[in-house]
CSV table of C-alpha atoms in Angstrom, one decimal:
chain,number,residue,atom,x,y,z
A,226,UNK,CA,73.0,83.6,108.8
A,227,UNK,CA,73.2,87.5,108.9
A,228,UNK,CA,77.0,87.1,108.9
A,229,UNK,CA,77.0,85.0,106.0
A,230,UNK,CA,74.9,87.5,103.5
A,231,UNK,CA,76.9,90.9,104.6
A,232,UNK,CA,80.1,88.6,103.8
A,233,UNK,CA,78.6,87.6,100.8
A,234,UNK,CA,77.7,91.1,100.1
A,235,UNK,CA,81.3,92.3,100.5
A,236,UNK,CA,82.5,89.9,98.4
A,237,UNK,CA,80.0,90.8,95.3
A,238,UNK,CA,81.0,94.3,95.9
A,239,UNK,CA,84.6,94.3,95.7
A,240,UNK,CA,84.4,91.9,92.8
A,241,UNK,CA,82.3,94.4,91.1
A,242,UNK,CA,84.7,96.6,92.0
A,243,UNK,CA,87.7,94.7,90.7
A,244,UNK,CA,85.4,94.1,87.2
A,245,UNK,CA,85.0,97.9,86.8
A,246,UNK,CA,89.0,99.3,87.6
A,247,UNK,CA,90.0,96.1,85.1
A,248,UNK,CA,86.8,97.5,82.1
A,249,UNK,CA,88.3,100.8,83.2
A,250,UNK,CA,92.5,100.0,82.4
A,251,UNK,CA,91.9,97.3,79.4
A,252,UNK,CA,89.3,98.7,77.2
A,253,UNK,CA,90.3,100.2,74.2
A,254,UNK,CA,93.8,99.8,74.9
A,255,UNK,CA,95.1,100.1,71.2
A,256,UNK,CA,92.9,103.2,70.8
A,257,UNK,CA,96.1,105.3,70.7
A,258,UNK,CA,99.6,105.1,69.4
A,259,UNK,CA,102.3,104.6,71.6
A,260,UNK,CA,103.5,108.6,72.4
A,261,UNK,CA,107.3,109.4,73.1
A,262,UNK,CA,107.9,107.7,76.1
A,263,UNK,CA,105.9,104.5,75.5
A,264,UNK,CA,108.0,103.9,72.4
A,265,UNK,CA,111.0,104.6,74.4
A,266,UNK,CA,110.4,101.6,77.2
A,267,UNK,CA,109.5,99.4,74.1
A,268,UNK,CA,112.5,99.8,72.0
A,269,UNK,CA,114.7,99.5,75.5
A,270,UNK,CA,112.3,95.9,75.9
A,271,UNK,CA,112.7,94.7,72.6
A,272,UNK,CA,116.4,95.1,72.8
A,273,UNK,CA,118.8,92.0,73.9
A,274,UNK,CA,118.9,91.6,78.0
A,275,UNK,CA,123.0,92.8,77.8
A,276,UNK,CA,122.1,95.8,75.6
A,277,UNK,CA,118.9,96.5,77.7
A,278,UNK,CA,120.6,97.0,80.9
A,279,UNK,CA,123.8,98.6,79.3
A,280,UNK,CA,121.5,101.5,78.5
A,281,UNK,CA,119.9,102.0,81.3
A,282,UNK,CA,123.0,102.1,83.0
A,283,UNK,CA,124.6,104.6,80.8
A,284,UNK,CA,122.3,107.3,80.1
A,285,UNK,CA,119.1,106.9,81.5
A,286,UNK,CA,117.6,107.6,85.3
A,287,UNK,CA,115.5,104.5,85.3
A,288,UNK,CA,116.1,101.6,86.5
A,289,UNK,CA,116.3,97.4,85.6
A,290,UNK,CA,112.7,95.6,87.0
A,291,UNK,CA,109.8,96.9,84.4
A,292,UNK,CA,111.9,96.7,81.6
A,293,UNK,CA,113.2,93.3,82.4
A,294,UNK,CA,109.6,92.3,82.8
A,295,UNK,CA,108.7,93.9,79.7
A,296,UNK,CA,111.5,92.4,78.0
A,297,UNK,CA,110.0,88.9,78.9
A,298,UNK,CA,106.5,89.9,78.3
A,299,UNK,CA,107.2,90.8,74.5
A,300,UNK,CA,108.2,87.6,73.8
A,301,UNK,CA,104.4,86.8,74.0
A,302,UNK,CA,103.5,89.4,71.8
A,303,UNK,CA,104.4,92.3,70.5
A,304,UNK,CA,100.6,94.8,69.4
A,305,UNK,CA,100.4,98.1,71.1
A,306,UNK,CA,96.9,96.6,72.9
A,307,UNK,CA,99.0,93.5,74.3
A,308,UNK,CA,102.4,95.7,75.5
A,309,UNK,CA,100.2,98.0,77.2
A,310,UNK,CA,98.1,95.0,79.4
A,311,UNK,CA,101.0,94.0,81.5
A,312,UNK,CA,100.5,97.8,83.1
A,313,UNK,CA,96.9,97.5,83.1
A,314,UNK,CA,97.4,94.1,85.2
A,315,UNK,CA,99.2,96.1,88.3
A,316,UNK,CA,97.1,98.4,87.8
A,317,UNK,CA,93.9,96.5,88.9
A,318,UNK,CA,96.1,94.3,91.0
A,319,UNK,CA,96.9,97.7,93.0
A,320,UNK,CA,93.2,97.8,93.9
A,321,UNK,CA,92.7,94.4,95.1
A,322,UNK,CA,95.5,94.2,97.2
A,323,UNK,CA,94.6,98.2,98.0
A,324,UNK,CA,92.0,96.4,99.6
A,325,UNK,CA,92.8,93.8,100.9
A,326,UNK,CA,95.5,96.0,103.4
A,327,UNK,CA,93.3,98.7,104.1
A,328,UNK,CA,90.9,95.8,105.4
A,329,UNK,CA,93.2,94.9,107.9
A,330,UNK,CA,93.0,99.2,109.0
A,331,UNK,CA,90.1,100.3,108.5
A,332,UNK,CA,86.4,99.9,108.1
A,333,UNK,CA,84.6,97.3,105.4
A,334,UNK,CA,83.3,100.9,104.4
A,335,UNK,CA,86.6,102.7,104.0
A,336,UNK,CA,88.5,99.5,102.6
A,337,UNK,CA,85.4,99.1,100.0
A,338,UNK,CA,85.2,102.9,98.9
A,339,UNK,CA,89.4,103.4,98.9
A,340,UNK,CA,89.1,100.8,96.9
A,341,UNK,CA,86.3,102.2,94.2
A,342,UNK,CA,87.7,105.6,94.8
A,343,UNK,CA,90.9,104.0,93.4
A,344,UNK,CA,89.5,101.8,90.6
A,345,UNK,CA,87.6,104.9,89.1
A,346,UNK,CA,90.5,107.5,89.7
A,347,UNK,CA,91.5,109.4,86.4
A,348,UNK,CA,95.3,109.5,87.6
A,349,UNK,CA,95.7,105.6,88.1
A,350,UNK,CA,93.8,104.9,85.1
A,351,UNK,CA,95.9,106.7,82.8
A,352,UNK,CA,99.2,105.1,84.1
A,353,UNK,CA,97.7,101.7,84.3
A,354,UNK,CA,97.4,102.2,80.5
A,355,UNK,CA,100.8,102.8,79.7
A,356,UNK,CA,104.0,101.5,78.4
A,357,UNK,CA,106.1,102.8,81.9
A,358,UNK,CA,107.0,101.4,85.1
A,359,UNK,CA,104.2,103.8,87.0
A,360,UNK,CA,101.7,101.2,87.4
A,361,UNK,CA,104.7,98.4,88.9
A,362,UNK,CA,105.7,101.4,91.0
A,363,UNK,CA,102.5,101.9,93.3
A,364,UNK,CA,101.7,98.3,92.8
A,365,UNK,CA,104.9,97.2,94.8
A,366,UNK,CA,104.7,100.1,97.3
A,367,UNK,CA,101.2,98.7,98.6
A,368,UNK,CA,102.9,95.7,98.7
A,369,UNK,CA,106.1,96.8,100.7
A,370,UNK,CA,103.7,98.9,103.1
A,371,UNK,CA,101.3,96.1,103.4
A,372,UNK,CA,104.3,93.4,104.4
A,373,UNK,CA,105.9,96.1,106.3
A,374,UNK,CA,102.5,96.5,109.1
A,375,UNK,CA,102.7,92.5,108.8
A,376,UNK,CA,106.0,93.1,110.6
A,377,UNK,CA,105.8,95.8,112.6
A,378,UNK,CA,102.5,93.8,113.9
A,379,UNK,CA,103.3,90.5,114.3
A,380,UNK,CA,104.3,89.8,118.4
A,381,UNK,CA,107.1,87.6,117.2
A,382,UNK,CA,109.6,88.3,114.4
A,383,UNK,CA,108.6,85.5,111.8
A,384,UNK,CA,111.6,85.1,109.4
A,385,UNK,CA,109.0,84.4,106.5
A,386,UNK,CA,107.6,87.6,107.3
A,387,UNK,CA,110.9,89.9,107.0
A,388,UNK,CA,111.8,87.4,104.1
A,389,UNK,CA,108.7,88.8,102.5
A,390,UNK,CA,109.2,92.1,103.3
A,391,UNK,CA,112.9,92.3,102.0
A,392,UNK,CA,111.9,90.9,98.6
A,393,UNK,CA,108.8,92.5,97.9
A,394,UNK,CA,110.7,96.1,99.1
A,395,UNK,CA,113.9,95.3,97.0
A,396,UNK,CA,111.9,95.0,94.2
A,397,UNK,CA,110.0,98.2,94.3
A,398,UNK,CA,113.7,100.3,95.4
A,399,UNK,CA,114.7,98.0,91.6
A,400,UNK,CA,111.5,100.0,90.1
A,401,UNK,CA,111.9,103.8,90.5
A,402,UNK,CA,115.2,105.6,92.8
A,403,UNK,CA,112.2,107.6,93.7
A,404,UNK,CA,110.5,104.4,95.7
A,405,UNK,CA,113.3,105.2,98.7
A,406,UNK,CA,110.6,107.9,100.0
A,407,UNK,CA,108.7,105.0,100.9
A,408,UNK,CA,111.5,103.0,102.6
A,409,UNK,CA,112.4,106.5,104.4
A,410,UNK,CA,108.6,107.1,105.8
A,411,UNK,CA,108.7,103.3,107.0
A,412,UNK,CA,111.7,104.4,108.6
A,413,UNK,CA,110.6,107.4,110.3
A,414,UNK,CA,107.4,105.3,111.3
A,415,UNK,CA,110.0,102.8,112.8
A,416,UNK,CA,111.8,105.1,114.8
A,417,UNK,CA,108.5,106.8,116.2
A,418,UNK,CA,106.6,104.1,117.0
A,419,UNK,CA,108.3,100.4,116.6
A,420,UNK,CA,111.8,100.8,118.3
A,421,UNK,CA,111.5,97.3,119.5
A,422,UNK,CA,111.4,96.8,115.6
A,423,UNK,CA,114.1,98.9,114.8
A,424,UNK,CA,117.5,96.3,114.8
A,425,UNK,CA,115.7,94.0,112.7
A,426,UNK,CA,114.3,96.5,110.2
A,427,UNK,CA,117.7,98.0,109.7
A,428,UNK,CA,119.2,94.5,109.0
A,429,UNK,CA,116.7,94.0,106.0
A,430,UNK,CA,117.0,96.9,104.4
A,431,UNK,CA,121.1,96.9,105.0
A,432,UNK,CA,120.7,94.0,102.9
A,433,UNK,CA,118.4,95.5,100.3
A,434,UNK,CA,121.0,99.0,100.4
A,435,UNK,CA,123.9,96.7,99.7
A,436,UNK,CA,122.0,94.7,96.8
A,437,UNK,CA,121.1,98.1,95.2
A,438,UNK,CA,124.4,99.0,96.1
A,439,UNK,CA,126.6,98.1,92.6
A,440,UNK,CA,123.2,100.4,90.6
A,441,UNK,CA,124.2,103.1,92.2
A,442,UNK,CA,127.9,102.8,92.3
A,443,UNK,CA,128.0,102.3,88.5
A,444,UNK,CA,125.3,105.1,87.9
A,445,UNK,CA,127.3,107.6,89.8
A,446,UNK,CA,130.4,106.0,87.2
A,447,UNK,CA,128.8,107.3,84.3
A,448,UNK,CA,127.4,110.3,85.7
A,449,UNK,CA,131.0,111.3,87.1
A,450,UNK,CA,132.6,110.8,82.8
A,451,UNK,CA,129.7,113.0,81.9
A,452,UNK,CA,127.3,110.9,80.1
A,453,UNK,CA,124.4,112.0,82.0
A,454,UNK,CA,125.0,115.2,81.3
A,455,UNK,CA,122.3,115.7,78.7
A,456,UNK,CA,119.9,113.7,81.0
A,457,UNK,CA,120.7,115.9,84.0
A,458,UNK,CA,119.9,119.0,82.6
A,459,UNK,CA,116.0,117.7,81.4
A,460,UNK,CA,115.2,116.1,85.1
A,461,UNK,CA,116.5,119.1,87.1
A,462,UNK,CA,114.4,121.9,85.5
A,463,UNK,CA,111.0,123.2,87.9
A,464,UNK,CA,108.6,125.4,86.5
A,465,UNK,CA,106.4,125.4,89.8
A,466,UNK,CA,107.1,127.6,93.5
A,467,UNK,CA,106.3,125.4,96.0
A,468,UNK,CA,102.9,126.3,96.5
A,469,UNK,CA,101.7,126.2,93.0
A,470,UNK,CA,103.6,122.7,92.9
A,471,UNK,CA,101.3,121.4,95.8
A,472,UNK,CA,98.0,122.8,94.1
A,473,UNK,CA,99.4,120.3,90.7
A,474,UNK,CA,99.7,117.6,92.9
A,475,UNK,CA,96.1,117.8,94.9
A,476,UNK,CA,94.9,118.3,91.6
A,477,UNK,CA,96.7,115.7,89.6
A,478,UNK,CA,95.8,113.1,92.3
A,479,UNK,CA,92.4,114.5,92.5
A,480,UNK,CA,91.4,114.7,88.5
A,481,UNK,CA,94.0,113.7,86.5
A,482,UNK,CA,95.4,115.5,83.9
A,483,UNK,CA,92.7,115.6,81.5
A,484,UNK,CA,90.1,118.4,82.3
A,485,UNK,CA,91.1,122.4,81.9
A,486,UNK,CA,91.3,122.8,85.7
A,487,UNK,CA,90.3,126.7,85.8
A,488,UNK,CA,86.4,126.6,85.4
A,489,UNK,CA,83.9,126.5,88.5
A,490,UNK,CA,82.9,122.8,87.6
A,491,UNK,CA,86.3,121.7,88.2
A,492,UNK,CA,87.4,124.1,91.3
A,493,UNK,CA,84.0,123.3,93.1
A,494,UNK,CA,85.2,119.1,93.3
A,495,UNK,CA,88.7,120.3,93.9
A,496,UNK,CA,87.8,122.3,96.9
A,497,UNK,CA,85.1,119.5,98.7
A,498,UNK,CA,87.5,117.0,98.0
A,499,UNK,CA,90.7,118.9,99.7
A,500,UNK,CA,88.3,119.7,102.7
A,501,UNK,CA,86.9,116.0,103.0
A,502,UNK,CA,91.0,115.1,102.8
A,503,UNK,CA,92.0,117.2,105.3
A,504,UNK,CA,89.1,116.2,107.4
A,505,UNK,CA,90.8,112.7,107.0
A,506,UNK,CA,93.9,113.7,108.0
A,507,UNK,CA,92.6,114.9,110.6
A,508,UNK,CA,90.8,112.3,111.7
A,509,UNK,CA,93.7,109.7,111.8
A,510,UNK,CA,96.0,112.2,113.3
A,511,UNK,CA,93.5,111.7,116.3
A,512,UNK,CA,93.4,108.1,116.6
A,513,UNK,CA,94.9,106.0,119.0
A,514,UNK,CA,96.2,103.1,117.0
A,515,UNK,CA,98.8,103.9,115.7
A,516,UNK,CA,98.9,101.2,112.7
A,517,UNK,CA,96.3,103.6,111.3
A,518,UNK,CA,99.0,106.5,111.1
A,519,UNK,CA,101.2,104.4,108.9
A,520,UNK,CA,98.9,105.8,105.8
A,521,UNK,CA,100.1,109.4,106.7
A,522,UNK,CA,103.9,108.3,107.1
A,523,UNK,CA,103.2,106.6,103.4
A,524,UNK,CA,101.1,110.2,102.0
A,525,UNK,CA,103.7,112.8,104.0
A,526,UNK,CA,107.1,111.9,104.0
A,527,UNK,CA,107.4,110.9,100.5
A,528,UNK,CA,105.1,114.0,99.1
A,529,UNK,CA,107.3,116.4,101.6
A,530,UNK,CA,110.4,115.2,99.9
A,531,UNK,CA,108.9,115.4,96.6
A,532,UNK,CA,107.9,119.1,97.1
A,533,UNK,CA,111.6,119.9,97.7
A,534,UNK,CA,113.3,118.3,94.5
A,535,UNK,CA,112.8,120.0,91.5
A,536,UNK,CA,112.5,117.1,89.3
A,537,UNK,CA,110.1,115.3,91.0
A,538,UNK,CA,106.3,115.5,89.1
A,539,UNK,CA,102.8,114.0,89.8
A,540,UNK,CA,103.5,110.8,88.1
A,541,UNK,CA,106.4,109.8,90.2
A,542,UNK,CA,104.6,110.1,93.0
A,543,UNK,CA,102.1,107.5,91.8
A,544,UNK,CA,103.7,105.3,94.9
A,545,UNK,CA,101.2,107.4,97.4
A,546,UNK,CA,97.7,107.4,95.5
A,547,UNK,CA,96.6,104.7,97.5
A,548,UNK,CA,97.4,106.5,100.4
A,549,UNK,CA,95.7,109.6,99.5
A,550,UNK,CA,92.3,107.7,98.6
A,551,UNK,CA,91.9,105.9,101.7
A,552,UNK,CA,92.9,109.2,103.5
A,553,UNK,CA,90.1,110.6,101.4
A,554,UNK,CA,87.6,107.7,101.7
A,555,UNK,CA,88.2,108.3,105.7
A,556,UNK,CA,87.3,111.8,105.6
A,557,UNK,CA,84.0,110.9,103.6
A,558,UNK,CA,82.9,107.4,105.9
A,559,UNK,CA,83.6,109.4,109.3
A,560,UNK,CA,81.5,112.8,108.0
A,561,UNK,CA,78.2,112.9,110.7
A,562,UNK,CA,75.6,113.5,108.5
A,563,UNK,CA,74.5,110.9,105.8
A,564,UNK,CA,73.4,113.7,103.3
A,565,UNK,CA,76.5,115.2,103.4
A,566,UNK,CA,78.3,111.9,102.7
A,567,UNK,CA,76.1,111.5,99.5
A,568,UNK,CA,76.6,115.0,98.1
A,569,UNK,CA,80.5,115.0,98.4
A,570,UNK,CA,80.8,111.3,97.3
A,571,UNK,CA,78.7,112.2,94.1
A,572,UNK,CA,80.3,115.7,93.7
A,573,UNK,CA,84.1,113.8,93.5
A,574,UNK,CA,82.4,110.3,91.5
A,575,UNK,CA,81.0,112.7,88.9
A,576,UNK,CA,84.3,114.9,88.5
A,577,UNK,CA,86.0,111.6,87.9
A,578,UNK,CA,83.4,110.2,85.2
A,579,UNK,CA,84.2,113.6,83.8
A,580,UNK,CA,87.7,113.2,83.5
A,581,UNK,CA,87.5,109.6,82.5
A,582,UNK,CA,85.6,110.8,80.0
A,583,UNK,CA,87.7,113.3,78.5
A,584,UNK,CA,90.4,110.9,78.6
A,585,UNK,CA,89.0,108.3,76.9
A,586,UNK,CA,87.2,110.4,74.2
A,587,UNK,CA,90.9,112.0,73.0
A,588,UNK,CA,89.7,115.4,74.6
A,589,UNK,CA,92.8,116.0,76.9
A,590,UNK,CA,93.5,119.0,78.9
A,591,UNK,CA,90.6,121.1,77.7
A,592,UNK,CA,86.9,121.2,77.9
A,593,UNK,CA,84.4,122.0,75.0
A,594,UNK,CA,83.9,125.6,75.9
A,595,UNK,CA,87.8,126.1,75.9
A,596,UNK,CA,87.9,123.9,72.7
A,597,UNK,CA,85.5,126.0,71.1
A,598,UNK,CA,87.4,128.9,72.4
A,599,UNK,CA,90.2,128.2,70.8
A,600,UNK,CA,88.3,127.3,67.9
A,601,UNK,CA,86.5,130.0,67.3
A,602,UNK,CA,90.2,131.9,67.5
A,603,UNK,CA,91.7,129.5,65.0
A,604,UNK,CA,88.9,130.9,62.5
A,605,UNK,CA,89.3,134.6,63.1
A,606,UNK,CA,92.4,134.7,61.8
C-alpha cells in the first residue's frame, strides 16, 4: 500500500510538472512579433518543398528536418501564436522524456528536480517559444542519448533497439551540423567504456554518415563556387576569449539571457549554482556505474568542442541543457545537510522566476535600476 501512494505521488508530481513547463512555453505566445530570425524560418516554411530545400542548400548553414516539419505544420495554420506551438510542443516533450531517461539513472529525486529544474529554466523557455529548430534540437538529443544507453545496456544487441537508435540519431544529425558533438561524446563513451559495443555502433552511424552524406557533399558544392561567402563571414566572427566565452555559457544556461548579469543579485545565484554544479560533477566523476557518466560525455565533449569554434553560441548548444540540469540537480539531491539543500534550491528557483519574469514582461537584458539608469540619462540630455 505504501508503494502504491509514493507511485501515485510521483506521478501527480511530474504531471504537475509537465502542466507548469507547458503554462510556461504556450502562454502568451502571440504576445510578440516574430523578430528577424523567426520570420526567416517562416518565409523558408511557407515556401514550396523544392524551393524550401533549394535554399537551404544554397546559402544557408541550416539544415532540412524543422523546416520540413514547419512546412507541414503551416498548412494547419498560419497566426504567429499557432507557428510558434510546434516549438513549444518539443519543448515540454524535452522534459517528459528528460525524465523519463534520467529515471532510468538516477534518483526519483534527481529525475523529478532535473526535470522542474528544466521545465522552469529561462534558457529552454525562450527557445521553446520560438520559430527555430532549437527546441527539435535538444528534443532529439535526449532522445538519441536515451536510445543510445538502451543499447549500450541491453546484454543482447536487439535490432529494434539499434533500429531505434539510427532513426532517432539521424534525425537530430538532419536538425543542426552542430548535433555531431553528441554523436562524437557517444563515441568517445563507446570507445571508453563499451568496446564490446563498438562494431555495431560504428555500423549504425556508418549508415547514418553516408545518409547525411549527399548534405554535405552538395553544401561543400556551393560553398566551393562562393555562395556562402556572405554567410561565412557572419558565422565565423567571436567576440569572446575563451574564458569570458565559458562565463556566457554558465550563465546563459544558468539565467537566460534576460537579466543584466552584473549586479550582486544575479552574481550571488550564478556563483551557488556553479559550485552546486561542480559539486555534481564531481560527484558522478566518482561513481562506479558508469551509465551515470554518460551525462558528463553528453555536457563535456560537445561544450569542449563548442569552446574552440568561434561561431559556436549558447543557443546551439541547447543540445546539452538537459545534461547540465541533471548534473546540477545531482549536485543539490547529494548536498549532506537538508538546510543547505533548501537555501541553494530557492536561491537558483527564485533567480529563474526572476528571469522568467523579465522575459515575459518585455524587460529583456536589463533590470529596473539599469532601466532607470539609462533613463534618467536619456533625460539629461
Amino acid at each position: 500500500m505504501t508503494f502504491m501512494l509514493k507511485k501515485i505521488h510521483t506521478k501527480w508530481i511530474i504531471i504537475s510538472v509537465i502542466v507548469l513547463g507547458s503554462i510556461l512555453r504556450l502562454a502568451n505566445l502571440e504576445g510578440r512579433c516574430f523578430w528577424c530570425d523567426e520570420l526567416e524560418s517562416y518565409n523558408r516554411a511557407i515556401q514550396p518543398v523544392v524551393s524550401m530545400l533549394s535554399g537551404l542548400i544554397h546559402n544557408t548553414p541550416h539544415i532540412t528536418l524543422y523546416y520540413m516539419l514547419l512546412h507541414f505544420w503551416l498548412k494547419l495554420g498560419i497566426s504567429d501564436a499557432f507557428t510558434r506551438i510546434l516549438s513549444s510542443f518539443f519543448g515540454v516533450m524535452t522534459i517528459l522524456v528528460s525524465y523519463c531517461f534520467f529515471r532510468k539513472l538516477f534518483s526519483k529525486k534527481v529525475a523529478l528536480l532535473s526535470a522542474f529544474l528544466l521545465a522552469i529554466s529561462p534558457f529552454h523557455i525562450m527557445f521553446s517559444r520560438i520559430v527555430r529548430e532549437y527546441s527539435l534540437v535538444y528534443f532529439l538529443s535526449v532522445c538519441s542519448m536515451f536510445s543510445f544507453w538502451l543499447v549500450i545496456s541491453a546484454k543482447s544487441n536487439r535490432f529494434y533497439k539499434w533500429l531505434i537508435y539510427g532513426i532517432v540519431s539521424l534525425l537530430l544529425v538532419y536538425t543542426h551540423y552542430y548535433c555531431w558533438f553528441i554523436i562524437i561524446a557517444q563515441a568517445i563513451f563507446v570507445l571508453v567504456y563499451k568496446r564490446d559495443k563498438l562494431k555495431l555502433w560504428i555500423m549504425t552511424n556508418g549508415i547514418i554518415f553516408t545518409v547525411f552524406l549527399p548534405w554535405i557533399v552538395l553544401n561543400f558544392w556551393f560553398r566551393l563556387k562562393g555562395e556562402w561567402d556572405g554567410v561565412l563571414t557572419t558565422y565565423t566572427s567571436s567576440t569572446f576569449g575563451y574564458f569570458t566565452k565559458v562565463a556566457y555559457f554558465f550563465y546563459s544556461f544558468t539565467l537566460g539571457q534576460t537579466v543584466y548579469p552584473f549586479n550582486l543579485y544575479i552574481v550571488v545565484p550564478l556563483l551557488a549554482t556553479f559550485i552546486v554544479f561542480i559539486y555534481g560533477v564531481i560527484y558522478l566523476l566518482r561513481e562506479h556505474d558508469q551509465y551515470k557518466k554518460i551525462i558528463l560525455f553528453w555536457f563535456f565533449i560537445p561544450f569542449i568542442i563548442g569552446m574552440f569554434m568561434p561561431a559556436c553560441a549558447p543557443r546551439q548548444l541547447l543540445m546539452i541543457l538537459p545534461a547540465f540540469y541533471v548534473i546540477l540537480a545531482t549536485g543539490i539531491v547529494r548536498m549532506r545537510y537538508s538546510w543547505l539543500k533548501w537555501i541553494v534550491g530557492t536561491i537558483i528557483i527564485l533567480a529563474c522566476a526572476y528571469s522568467n519574469y523579465n522575459y515575459f514582461t518585455n524587460r529583456q537584458y536589463f533590470d529596473r535600476s539599469e532601466e532607470r539608469r539609462v533613463g534618467k540619462a536619456g533625460r539629461s540630455r
